[in-house]
Amino acid sequence: MHVRRVVISGIGAVTPVGNDIDTFWNSLKSGICGVGEITRFDTTESKVKIAAEVKDFDPLLYMGKGEVRKTDLYSQYAMAAAVQAMTDSGLEGKIASERLGVYVGSGIGGMQTFISETIKLHEGGARKVSPFFIPMMIGNIAAGNIAIRYQAKGPSLPVVTACSTSTNTIGEAFRAIRHGYADAIIAGGAEATITPLAVAGFTNCMALSTRNDPACASIPFDKRRDGFVMGEGAGIVVLEEYEHAVSRGAKIYAEVVGYGNTSDAHHMTAPHPEAEGASAAFKLALDESGFEPGMPVYINAHGTSTLLNDKAETLAIKRVFGEEEARRVHISSTKSMTGHMLGAAGGVEAIATALALHQGILPPTIGYAEPDPDCDLDYTVNRALELQAEVAFSATYGFGGHNGVLAMRRI
């Protein structure tokens, strides 16, 4: 049976280190930290006072004023990244509507809208609640709005798997194209949850760093790590069937060649201590990737800067590659720069992974200073590395035990 190949032909991102691909990628290569003091609300009563906020975002570059008024910030981020990705791909007008899909998800959805409308209800009663409350808040509306914008009438699948959301949207889109259900899919995710409620919730479940020093709060794999730093934004890719992309002369960043999706079935928030689910997802992606021992490999790790994740993720890499091969693999966590973008993380990190393959530059893990005996692999510390990897992986692991891993190859 003919196996349809799938490539990345367009990319777009709104992040704490840049609101377009060039700025984002240059920031990663230069090791620029996007973490700073929270400006969205007064943090006097908050134990956590820092986050990785998107700066200077203008939705009017991508949407009309009327659309902006009727959309939550997470949807605005998603639309901006989707417009960038579609413009980059040059696909618009070159594909039948029925063959174009949208797989864009969010871990939480329109939290800012949910909070503001709840306050209106509490202070002014039911009549004060906006008639747009529901369509602004629901987690599938970013995908719906993007489909409307591009008349994408093919398969549509918003996903909600916490921090694995975007990895799962891209992975499921990869499978849909491979099996012939679409010729191209706009895929990724968006999040905008830097609010007093979300920060309090993550703080009280002991997930966030309380160090409050932007330079050493998001420090994946470092012994001093004490939690993640909340980020926000969107990461969107255009996945396209290889022959379709080649026939129209599209730019190709990388080929998606594997995908693993498993569940820990272990704990609401903690990873499995033996990394069973993460290892299984990684092995699924690895087995599809065509990897051979000795091949130059890059891994964009989940690397959240939490005590349990970074230890478990290191163990998963060792279990999948074997101890000797694992020590040859080049790993980094771009969350050291972007913070943890939750449902958008997988999309943004898939883009970083594709660019690392495309340009032969591996972004660093910044802020690293103190080695941890439980995290003893090569984490590309503090400086980018010029190296041409042949195969690369982007891994995300979410609350609820969701594990997602994408495999890509240089093309």
mmCIF file of C-alpha atoms in Angstrom:
data_model
loop_
_atom_site.group_PDB
_atom_site.id
_atom_site.type_symbol
_atom_site.label_atom_id
_atom_site.label_comp_id
_atom_site.label_asym_id
_atom_site.label_seq_id
_atom_site.Cartn_x
_atom_site.Cartn_y
_atom_site.Cartn_z
ATOM 1 C CA MET A 1 0.000 0.000 0.000
ATOM 2 C CA HIS A 2 1.293 3.455 -0.888
ATOM 3 C CA VAL A 3 2.207 5.411 2.261
ATOM 4 C CA ARG A 4 1.501 9.117 1.906
ATOM 5 C CA ARG A 5 4.324 11.271 3.228
ATOM 6 C CA VAL A 6 3.569 14.341 5.336
ATOM 7 C CA VAL A 7 5.654 17.512 5.532
ATOM 8 C CA ILE A 8 5.568 20.868 7.298
ATOM 9 C CA SER A 9 5.103 23.571 4.665
ATOM 10 C CA GLY A 10 4.156 26.570 6.817
ATOM 11 C CA ILE A 11 4.794 27.804 10.354
ATOM 12 C CA GLY A 12 3.476 30.596 12.566
ATOM 13 C CA ALA A 13 3.952 31.517 16.205
ATOM 14 C CA VAL A 14 3.036 34.047 18.882
ATOM 15 C CA THR A 15 5.314 33.560 21.886
ATOM 16 C CA PRO A 16 6.899 35.244 24.904
ATOM 17 C CA VAL A 17 10.113 35.638 22.872
ATOM 18 C CA GLY A 18 8.619 36.905 19.626
ATOM 19 C CA ASN A 19 5.324 37.319 17.781
ATOM 20 C CA ASP A 20 6.600 36.114 14.418
ATOM 21 C CA ILE A 21 8.814 33.238 13.322
ATOM 22 C CA ASP A 22 11.988 35.240 12.621
ATOM 23 C CA THR A 23 11.943 36.972 16.008
ATOM 24 C CA PHE A 24 11.018 33.755 17.804
ATOM 25 C CA TRP A 25 13.756 31.682 16.176
ATOM 26 C CA ASN A 26 16.450 34.342 16.570
ATOM 27 C CA SER A 27 15.511 34.617 20.251
ATOM 28 C CA LEU A 28 15.845 30.867 20.754
ATOM 29 C CA LYS A 29 19.205 30.730 18.994
ATOM 30 C CA SER A 30 20.438 33.648 21.099
ATOM 31 C CA GLY A 31 19.182 32.199 24.390
ATOM 32 C CA ILE A 32 16.836 35.107 25.171
ATOM 33 C CA CYS A 33 14.623 34.607 28.194
ATOM 34 C CA GLY A 34 10.950 35.590 27.858
ATOM 35 C CA VAL A 35 10.191 35.384 31.577
ATOM 36 C CA GLY A 36 9.495 38.578 33.525
ATOM 37 C CA GLU A 37 7.299 40.160 36.155
ATOM 38 C CA ILE A 38 3.575 39.706 35.588
ATOM 39 C CA THR A 39 2.001 42.871 34.148
ATOM 40 C CA ARG A 40 -1.552 41.562 33.578
ATOM 41 C CA PHE A 41 -2.656 41.924 37.203
ATOM 42 C CA ASP A 42 -1.530 43.096 40.627
ATOM 43 C CA THR A 43 0.545 40.296 42.151
ATOM 44 C CA THR A 44 0.700 41.763 45.663
ATOM 45 C CA GLU A 45 -1.376 38.898 47.056
ATOM 46 C CA SER A 46 0.169 36.256 44.792
ATOM 47 C CA LYS A 47 2.976 33.962 45.849
ATOM 48 C CA VAL A 48 4.061 33.752 42.192
ATOM 49 C CA LYS A 49 4.900 37.078 40.589
ATOM 50 C CA ILE A 50 6.504 36.094 37.277
ATOM 51 C CA ALA A 51 5.337 34.561 34.006
ATOM 52 C CA ALA A 52 6.336 34.394 30.343
ATOM 53 C CA GLU A 53 3.878 36.877 28.845
ATOM 54 C CA VAL A 54 3.422 37.644 25.158
ATOM 55 C CA LYS A 55 4.548 41.237 24.617
ATOM 56 C CA ASP A 56 3.275 43.927 22.223
ATOM 57 C CA PHE A 57 0.730 41.678 20.525
ATOM 58 C CA ASP A 58 -1.603 43.464 18.098
ATOM 59 C CA PRO A 59 -4.555 41.311 17.011
ATOM 60 C CA LEU A 60 -5.587 43.960 14.483
ATOM 61 C CA LEU A 61 -2.708 42.803 12.288
ATOM 62 C CA TYR A 62 -4.689 39.621 11.727
ATOM 63 C CA MET A 63 -8.361 40.375 12.509
ATOM 64 C CA GLY A 64 -10.895 43.165 12.185
ATOM 65 C CA LYS A 65 -12.055 45.184 15.194
ATOM 66 C CA GLY A 66 -15.392 43.399 15.251
ATOM 67 C CA GLU A 67 -13.712 39.986 15.346
ATOM 68 C CA VAL A 68 -11.401 41.078 18.140
ATOM 69 C CA ARG A 69 -14.338 42.182 20.303
ATOM 70 C CA LYS A 70 -15.968 38.778 19.862
ATOM 71 C CA THR A 71 -12.941 36.579 20.556
ATOM 72 C CA ASP A 72 -10.971 35.573 23.623
ATOM 73 C CA LEU A 73 -7.244 36.297 23.681
ATOM 74 C CA TYR A 74 -6.404 32.624 23.144
ATOM 75 C CA SER A 75 -8.391 32.659 19.887
ATOM 76 C CA GLN A 76 -6.625 35.831 18.804
ATOM 77 C CA TYR A 77 -3.259 34.184 19.366
ATOM 78 C CA ALA A 78 -4.413 31.140 17.404
ATOM 79 C CA MET A 79 -5.670 33.210 14.481
ATOM 80 C CA ALA A 80 -2.449 35.214 14.344
ATOM 81 C CA ALA A 81 -0.293 32.085 14.249
ATOM 82 C CA ALA A 82 -2.600 30.447 11.685
ATOM 83 C CA VAL A 83 -2.469 33.476 9.378
ATOM 84 C CA GLN A 84 1.320 33.491 9.641
ATOM 85 C CA ALA A 85 1.502 29.767 8.878
ATOM 86 C CA MET A 86 -0.880 29.926 5.921
ATOM 87 C CA THR A 87 0.879 32.977 4.482
ATOM 88 C CA ASP A 88 4.219 31.221 4.896
ATOM 89 C CA SER A 89 2.907 28.086 3.185
ATOM 90 C CA GLY A 90 1.396 29.850 0.179
ATOM 91 C CA LEU A 91 -1.345 27.227 0.286
ATOM 92 C CA GLU A 92 -4.378 29.510 0.226
ATOM 93 C CA GLY A 93 -6.251 29.178 -3.068
ATOM 94 C CA LYS A 94 -4.225 26.108 -4.054
ATOM 95 C CA ILE A 95 -6.242 23.395 -2.331
ATOM 96 C CA ALA A 96 -9.868 22.268 -2.487
ATOM 97 C CA SER A 97 -11.853 23.330 0.591
ATOM 98 C CA GLU A 98 -12.930 19.746 1.253
ATOM 99 C CA ARG A 99 -9.280 18.614 1.406
ATOM 100 C CA LEU A 100 -8.153 21.241 3.946
ATOM 101 C CA GLY A 101 -8.673 20.565 7.654
ATOM 102 C CA VAL A 102 -8.114 22.356 10.966
ATOM 103 C CA TYR A 103 -6.795 20.598 14.078
ATOM 104 C CA VAL A 104 -6.228 23.409 16.589
ATOM 105 C CA GLY A 105 -6.739 22.881 20.314
ATOM 106 C CA SER A 106 -6.320 24.534 23.711
ATOM 107 C CA GLY A 107 -5.648 23.073 27.111
ATOM 108 C CA ILE A 108 -8.132 25.399 28.828
ATOM 109 C CA GLY A 109 -9.850 27.600 26.237
ATOM 110 C CA GLY A 110 -11.194 31.087 26.887
ATOM 111 C CA MET A 111 -10.314 31.447 30.559
ATOM 112 C CA GLN A 112 -10.070 35.234 30.439
ATOM 113 C CA THR A 113 -13.594 35.413 29.011
ATOM 114 C CA PHE A 114 -14.870 32.912 31.582
ATOM 115 C CA ILE A 115 -13.484 35.015 34.433
ATOM 116 C CA SER A 116 -14.691 38.384 33.126
ATOM 117 C CA GLU A 117 -18.217 37.123 32.445
ATOM 118 C CA THR A 118 -18.399 35.438 35.858
ATOM 119 C CA ILE A 119 -17.570 38.773 37.462
ATOM 120 C CA LYS A 120 -20.306 40.454 35.401
ATOM 121 C CA LEU A 121 -22.833 37.866 36.565
ATOM 122 C CA HIS A 122 -21.804 38.238 40.191
ATOM 123 C CA GLU A 123 -21.817 42.032 40.183
ATOM 124 C CA GLY A 124 -24.668 42.848 37.799
ATOM 125 C CA GLY A 125 -26.825 39.786 37.342
ATOM 126 C CA ALA A 126 -27.670 37.610 34.352
ATOM 127 C CA ARG A 127 -28.493 40.492 31.986
ATOM 128 C CA LYS A 128 -24.880 41.668 32.102
ATOM 129 C CA VAL A 129 -23.479 38.429 30.640
ATOM 130 C CA SER A 130 -22.394 38.827 27.017
ATOM 131 C CA PRO A 131 -24.338 36.946 24.329
ATOM 132 C CA PHE A 132 -20.907 36.038 22.966
ATOM 133 C CA PHE A 133 -19.805 34.439 26.250
ATOM 134 C CA ILE A 134 -20.188 30.829 25.117
ATOM 135 C CA PRO A 135 -18.679 31.105 21.618
ATOM 136 C CA MET A 136 -15.801 33.176 23.026
ATOM 137 C CA MET A 137 -15.054 30.727 25.827
ATOM 138 C CA ILE A 138 -15.342 27.247 24.327
ATOM 139 C CA GLY A 139 -12.121 25.399 23.586
ATOM 140 C CA ASN A 140 -12.971 24.520 19.974
ATOM 141 C CA ILE A 141 -13.762 28.015 18.766
ATOM 142 C CA ALA A 142 -10.210 28.857 17.651
ATOM 143 C CA ALA A 143 -10.370 25.930 15.249
ATOM 144 C CA GLY A 144 -13.827 26.988 14.111
ATOM 145 C CA ASN A 145 -12.756 30.557 13.449
ATOM 146 C CA ILE A 146 -9.688 29.456 11.503
ATOM 147 C CA ALA A 147 -11.808 27.080 9.410
ATOM 148 C CA ILE A 148 -14.182 29.936 8.594
ATOM 149 C CA ARG A 149 -11.287 32.223 7.666
ATOM 150 C CA TYR A 150 -9.807 29.695 5.218
ATOM 151 C CA GLN A 151 -13.000 27.877 4.200
ATOM 152 C CA ALA A 152 -11.466 24.636 5.458
ATOM 153 C CA LYS A 153 -14.287 22.112 5.081
ATOM 154 C CA GLY A 154 -12.216 18.981 5.620
ATOM 155 C CA PRO A 155 -11.662 17.141 8.932
ATOM 156 C CA SER A 156 -11.696 19.323 12.038
ATOM 157 C CA LEU A 157 -10.494 18.040 15.407
ATOM 158 C CA PRO A 158 -9.781 20.379 18.321
ATOM 159 C CA VAL A 159 -7.957 18.456 21.066
ATOM 160 C CA VAL A 160 -7.826 18.970 24.842
ATOM 161 C CA THR A 161 -4.993 17.017 26.456
ATOM 162 C CA ALA A 162 -3.471 19.663 28.753
ATOM 163 C CA CYS A 163 0.209 20.192 27.942
ATOM 164 C CA SER A 164 0.128 17.558 25.179
ATOM 165 C CA THR A 165 -2.666 19.308 23.275
ATOM 166 C CA SER A 166 -0.661 20.681 20.348
ATOM 167 C CA THR A 167 1.487 17.584 19.989
ATOM 168 C CA ASN A 168 -1.700 15.547 19.724
ATOM 169 C CA THR A 169 -3.316 17.905 17.195
ATOM 170 C CA ILE A 170 -0.240 17.736 14.969
ATOM 171 C CA GLY A 171 0.115 13.983 15.449
ATOM 172 C CA GLU A 172 -3.522 13.256 14.670
ATOM 173 C CA ALA A 173 -3.370 15.586 11.663
ATOM 174 C CA PHE A 174 -0.284 13.713 10.459
ATOM 175 C CA ARG A 175 -2.234 10.454 10.608
ATOM 176 C CA ALA A 176 -5.282 11.944 8.873
ATOM 177 C CA ILE A 177 -3.183 13.121 5.934
ATOM 178 C CA ARG A 178 -1.155 9.906 5.817
ATOM 179 C CA HIS A 179 -4.345 7.860 5.552
ATOM 180 C CA GLY A 180 -5.895 10.062 2.902
ATOM 181 C CA TYR A 181 -8.553 12.000 4.796
ATOM 182 C CA ALA A 182 -7.055 15.377 3.856
ATOM 183 C CA ASP A 183 -4.285 16.848 1.736
ATOM 184 C CA ALA A 184 -3.378 19.581 4.231
ATOM 185 C CA ILE A 185 -4.297 20.452 7.800
ATOM 186 C CA ILE A 186 -3.704 23.616 9.843
ATOM 187 C CA ALA A 187 -2.595 22.187 13.193
ATOM 188 C CA GLY A 188 -1.386 23.354 16.596
ATOM 189 C CA GLY A 189 -2.716 25.067 19.680
ATOM 190 C CA ALA A 190 -3.124 28.263 21.674
ATOM 191 C CA GLU A 191 -3.353 29.335 25.314
ATOM 192 C CA ALA A 192 -3.914 32.572 27.247
ATOM 193 C CA THR A 193 -4.263 31.817 30.953
ATOM 194 C CA ILE A 194 -2.025 34.291 32.753
ATOM 195 C CA THR A 195 -4.806 35.340 35.129
ATOM 196 C CA PRO A 196 -5.045 35.562 38.936
ATOM 197 C CA LEU A 197 -7.253 32.466 39.024
ATOM 198 C CA ALA A 198 -5.001 30.242 36.906
ATOM 199 C CA VAL A 199 -1.825 31.399 38.631
ATOM 200 C CA ALA A 200 -3.413 30.740 42.035
ATOM 201 C CA GLY A 201 -4.625 27.322 40.941
ATOM 202 C CA PHE A 202 -1.270 26.170 39.582
ATOM 203 C CA THR A 203 0.515 27.675 42.587
ATOM 204 C CA ASN A 204 -1.703 25.900 45.094
ATOM 205 C CA CYS A 205 -1.197 22.531 43.421
ATOM 206 C CA MET A 206 2.556 23.070 43.798
ATOM 207 C CA ALA A 207 3.253 23.205 40.052
ATOM 208 C CA LEU A 208 4.784 26.681 39.620
ATOM 209 C CA SER A 209 8.224 27.941 40.522
ATOM 210 C CA THR A 210 8.108 30.329 43.464
ATOM 211 C CA ARG A 211 11.643 31.615 42.983
ATOM 212 C CA ASN A 212 10.378 34.821 41.284
ATOM 213 C CA ASP A 213 13.736 35.484 39.663
ATOM 214 C CA PRO A 214 13.229 35.508 35.871
ATOM 215 C CA ALA A 215 16.830 34.465 35.263
ATOM 216 C CA CYS A 216 16.625 31.245 37.273
ATOM 217 C CA ALA A 217 12.986 30.228 37.562
ATOM 218 C CA SER A 218 12.490 28.176 34.386
ATOM 219 C CA ILE A 219 15.612 26.023 34.574
ATOM 220 C CA PRO A 220 14.870 22.558 33.159
ATOM 221 C CA PHE A 221 17.088 19.680 34.270
ATOM 222 C CA ASP A 222 18.960 21.918 36.748
ATOM 223 C CA LYS A 223 19.142 20.627 40.330
ATOM 224 C CA ARG A 224 17.712 23.936 41.642
ATOM 225 C CA ARG A 225 14.441 23.624 39.698
ATOM 226 C CA ASP A 226 11.272 24.004 41.747
ATOM 227 C CA GLY A 227 8.405 24.263 39.243
ATOM 228 C CA PHE A 228 7.410 25.601 35.856
ATOM 229 C CA VAL A 229 6.829 29.197 34.760
ATOM 230 C CA MET A 230 3.498 29.840 33.053
ATOM 231 C CA GLY A 231 3.681 30.990 29.447
ATOM 232 C CA GLU A 232 1.140 31.786 26.739
ATOM 233 C CA GLY A 233 0.754 32.176 22.986
ATOM 234 C CA ALA A 234 0.198 29.942 19.979
ATOM 235 C CA GLY A 235 2.089 27.655 17.634
ATOM 236 C CA ILE A 236 0.561 26.571 14.308
ATOM 237 C CA VAL A 237 1.964 24.486 11.450
ATOM 238 C CA VAL A 238 0.601 23.650 8.028
ATOM 239 C CA LEU A 239 0.952 19.925 7.445
ATOM 240 C CA GLU A 240 0.717 18.870 3.822
ATOM 241 C CA GLU A 241 0.927 15.695 1.784
ATOM 242 C CA TYR A 242 4.421 15.590 0.272
ATOM 243 C CA GLU A 243 3.483 15.253 -3.404
ATOM 244 C CA HIS A 244 0.879 18.006 -3.056
ATOM 245 C CA ALA A 245 3.517 20.321 -1.557
ATOM 246 C CA VAL A 246 6.155 19.460 -4.165
ATOM 247 C CA SER A 247 3.747 19.894 -7.079
ATOM 248 C CA ARG A 248 3.138 23.521 -6.155
ATOM 249 C CA GLY A 249 6.768 24.287 -5.296
ATOM 250 C CA ALA A 250 6.186 24.715 -1.570
ATOM 251 C CA LYS A 251 8.949 25.377 0.911
ATOM 252 C CA ILE A 252 9.413 22.327 3.148
ATOM 253 C CA TYR A 253 10.838 22.586 6.670
ATOM 254 C CA ALA A 254 10.839 18.932 7.701
ATOM 255 C CA GLU A 255 9.005 15.662 7.199
ATOM 256 C CA VAL A 256 6.826 14.310 10.001
ATOM 257 C CA VAL A 257 7.609 10.596 10.183
ATOM 258 C CA GLY A 258 6.234 9.313 13.480
ATOM 259 C CA TYR A 259 3.836 9.899 16.354
ATOM 260 C CA GLY A 260 3.234 8.298 19.713
ATOM 261 C CA ASN A 261 0.192 8.850 21.930
ATOM 262 C CA THR A 262 -0.217 7.020 25.254
ATOM 263 C CA SER A 263 -1.619 7.454 28.755
ATOM 264 C CA ASP A 264 0.124 6.889 32.081
ATOM 265 C CA ALA A 265 -3.159 5.870 33.755
ATOM 266 C CA HIS A 266 -1.333 6.690 36.979
ATOM 267 C CA HIS A 267 -2.012 10.089 38.610
ATOM 268 C CA MET A 268 -3.891 13.347 37.962
ATOM 269 C CA THR A 269 -0.764 15.493 37.861
ATOM 270 C CA ALA A 270 2.388 13.444 38.507
ATOM 271 C CA PRO A 271 4.196 11.460 35.797
ATOM 272 C CA HIS A 272 4.680 7.726 36.236
ATOM 273 C CA PRO A 273 7.826 7.284 38.382
ATOM 274 C CA GLU A 274 9.252 4.740 35.927
ATOM 275 C CA ALA A 275 8.205 6.866 32.927
ATOM 276 C CA GLU A 276 6.224 3.961 31.473
ATOM 277 C CA GLY A 277 3.729 6.000 29.447
ATOM 278 C CA ALA A 278 6.308 8.522 28.253
ATOM 279 C CA SER A 279 8.642 5.726 27.195
ATOM 280 C CA ALA A 280 5.858 3.948 25.322
ATOM 281 C CA ALA A 281 4.871 7.102 23.410
ATOM 282 C CA PHE A 282 8.484 7.822 22.563
ATOM 283 C CA LYS A 283 9.069 4.271 21.331
ATOM 284 C CA LEU A 284 6.042 4.468 19.042
ATOM 285 C CA ALA A 285 7.416 7.628 17.430
ATOM 286 C CA LEU A 286 10.959 6.237 17.327
ATOM 287 C CA ASP A 287 9.900 2.995 15.658
ATOM 288 C CA GLU A 288 8.176 4.924 12.849
ATOM 289 C CA SER A 289 11.021 7.393 12.399
ATOM 290 C CA GLY A 290 13.593 5.176 10.702
ATOM 291 C CA PHE A 291 16.145 5.948 13.408
ATOM 292 C CA GLU A 292 19.330 3.883 13.379
ATOM 293 C CA PRO A 293 21.955 3.829 16.178
ATOM 294 C CA GLY A 294 24.636 6.449 15.668
ATOM 295 C CA MET A 295 22.353 8.754 13.703
ATOM 296 C CA PRO A 296 22.573 12.418 14.870
ATOM 297 C CA VAL A 297 19.452 13.040 16.993
ATOM 298 C CA TYR A 298 17.879 16.136 18.539
ATOM 299 C CA ILE A 299 15.125 16.042 21.152
ATOM 300 C CA ASN A 300 13.081 19.100 22.045
ATOM 301 C CA ALA A 301 12.164 17.854 25.505
ATOM 302 C CA HIS A 302 9.054 18.607 27.523
ATOM 303 C CA GLY A 303 11.531 19.872 30.143
ATOM 304 C CA THR A 304 9.141 21.761 32.390
ATOM 305 C CA SER A 305 11.600 22.557 35.218
ATOM 306 C CA THR A 306 9.578 20.515 37.701
ATOM 307 C CA LEU A 307 11.303 18.006 39.949
ATOM 308 C CA LEU A 308 9.332 14.986 38.781
ATOM 309 C CA ASN A 309 8.984 15.687 35.045
ATOM 310 C CA ASP A 310 12.630 16.312 34.261
ATOM 311 C CA LYS A 311 13.756 13.223 36.171
ATOM 312 C CA ALA A 312 11.093 11.017 34.534
ATOM 313 C CA GLU A 313 11.788 12.420 31.076
ATOM 314 C CA THR A 314 15.493 11.705 31.396
ATOM 315 C CA LEU A 315 14.635 8.147 32.421
ATOM 316 C CA ALA A 316 12.283 7.779 29.432
ATOM 317 C CA ILE A 317 15.016 8.810 26.990
ATOM 318 C CA LYS A 318 17.401 6.266 28.533
ATOM 319 C CA ARG A 319 14.796 3.527 28.415
ATOM 320 C CA VAL A 320 13.993 4.148 24.761
ATOM 321 C CA PHE A 321 17.480 4.734 23.355
ATOM 322 C CA GLY A 322 19.505 2.677 25.816
ATOM 323 C CA GLU A 323 22.033 4.197 28.197
ATOM 324 C CA GLU A 324 24.902 4.450 25.715
ATOM 325 C CA GLU A 325 22.911 5.849 22.799
ATOM 326 C CA ALA A 326 21.035 8.266 25.093
ATOM 327 C CA ARG A 327 24.317 9.942 25.990
ATOM 328 C CA ARG A 328 24.931 10.748 22.322
ATOM 329 C CA VAL A 329 21.541 12.409 21.877
ATOM 330 C CA HIS A 330 21.339 16.209 21.925
ATOM 331 C CA ILE A 331 18.469 17.476 24.093
ATOM 332 C CA SER A 332 17.167 20.908 24.984
ATOM 333 C CA SER A 333 14.131 22.476 26.603
ATOM 334 C CA THR A 334 13.028 25.697 24.956
ATOM 335 C CA LYS A 335 10.694 26.195 27.934
ATOM 336 C CA SER A 336 13.760 27.677 29.607
ATOM 337 C CA MET A 337 13.082 30.654 27.309
ATOM 338 C CA THR A 338 9.350 30.576 26.550
ATOM 339 C CA GLY A 339 8.084 29.253 29.859
ATOM 340 C CA HIS A 340 5.443 26.534 29.725
ATOM 341 C CA MET A 341 2.864 27.558 27.142
ATOM 342 C CA LEU A 342 0.480 24.764 28.229
ATOM 343 C CA GLY A 343 -1.795 23.813 25.311
ATOM 344 C CA ALA A 344 0.357 25.847 22.914
ATOM 345 C CA ALA A 345 3.641 24.268 24.022
ATOM 346 C CA GLY A 346 3.620 21.337 21.606
ATOM 347 C CA GLY A 347 2.933 23.535 18.592
ATOM 348 C CA VAL A 348 5.658 26.036 19.383
ATOM 349 C CA GLU A 349 8.131 23.278 20.234
ATOM 350 C CA ALA A 350 7.312 21.345 17.060
ATOM 351 C CA ILE A 351 8.203 24.500 15.141
ATOM 352 C CA ALA A 352 11.486 24.810 17.040
ATOM 353 C CA THR A 353 12.211 21.155 16.267
ATOM 354 C CA ALA A 354 11.492 21.578 12.550
ATOM 355 C CA LEU A 355 13.662 24.695 12.372
ATOM 356 C CA ALA A 356 16.493 22.909 14.187
ATOM 357 C CA LEU A 357 16.444 20.251 11.453
ATOM 358 C CA HIS A 358 15.994 22.767 8.645
ATOM 359 C CA GLN A 359 18.810 25.094 9.724
ATOM 360 C CA GLY A 360 21.201 22.730 11.498
ATOM 361 C CA ILE A 361 21.102 24.722 14.740
ATOM 362 C CA LEU A 362 19.962 23.284 18.069
ATOM 363 C CA PRO A 363 18.499 25.826 20.529
ATOM 364 C CA PRO A 364 19.888 25.729 24.073
ATOM 365 C CA THR A 365 18.561 25.103 27.547
ATOM 366 C CA ILE A 366 19.341 28.413 29.247
ATOM 367 C CA GLY A 367 19.759 29.204 32.940
ATOM 368 C CA TYR A 368 21.465 25.878 33.566
ATOM 369 C CA ALA A 369 24.084 26.039 36.338
ATOM 370 C CA GLU A 370 23.876 23.100 38.741
ATOM 371 C CA PRO A 371 23.860 19.503 37.445
ATOM 372 C CA ASP A 372 21.402 16.996 38.889
ATOM 373 C CA PRO A 373 22.576 13.370 39.206
ATOM 374 C CA ASP A 374 19.087 12.267 38.119
ATOM 375 C CA CYS A 375 19.328 14.389 34.945
ATOM 376 C CA ASP A 376 22.694 13.455 33.486
ATOM 377 C CA LEU A 377 22.327 13.674 29.703
ATOM 378 C CA ASP A 378 23.408 16.325 27.178
ATOM 379 C CA TYR A 379 20.938 19.211 27.532
ATOM 380 C CA THR A 380 22.701 21.680 25.170
ATOM 381 C CA VAL A 381 23.294 24.011 28.073
ATOM 382 C CA ASN A 382 23.245 27.798 27.725
ATOM 383 C CA ARG A 383 24.433 28.055 24.106
ATOM 384 C CA ALA A 384 22.983 26.962 20.792
ATOM 385 C CA LEU A 385 24.850 24.218 18.968
ATOM 386 C CA GLU A 386 25.534 24.113 15.229
ATOM 387 C CA LEU A 387 24.836 20.493 14.368
ATOM 388 C CA GLN A 388 22.916 18.855 11.558
ATOM 389 C CA ALA A 389 20.572 16.322 13.121
ATOM 390 C CA GLU A 390 18.985 13.766 10.792
ATOM 391 C CA VAL A 391 16.020 12.907 12.993
ATOM 392 C CA ALA A 392 14.387 14.908 15.764
ATOM 393 C CA PHE A 393 11.660 14.461 18.334
ATOM 394 C CA SER A 394 9.306 16.844 20.106
ATOM 395 C CA ALA A 395 7.852 15.475 23.346
ATOM 396 C CA THR A 396 5.095 16.736 25.639
ATOM 397 C CA TYR A 397 3.549 15.171 28.722
ATOM 398 C CA GLY A 398 0.379 16.582 30.276
ATOM 399 C CA PHE A 399 -1.677 16.519 33.454
ATOM 400 C CA GLY A 400 -3.925 13.480 33.452
ATOM 401 C CA GLY A 401 -1.065 11.332 32.180
ATOM 402 C CA HIS A 402 -1.283 12.311 28.499
ATOM 403 C CA ASN A 403 1.914 11.605 26.546
ATOM 404 C CA GLY A 404 2.627 12.777 22.998
ATOM 405 C CA VAL A 405 5.786 12.517 20.897
ATOM 406 C CA LEU A 406 6.353 13.637 17.308
ATOM 407 C CA ALA A 407 9.195 12.381 15.117
ATOM 408 C CA MET A 408 10.612 14.430 12.224
ATOM 409 C CA ARG A 409 13.323 13.937 9.647
ATOM 410 C CA ARG A 410 15.451 16.350 7.654
ATOM 411 C CA ILE A 411 14.370 16.692 4.055
#
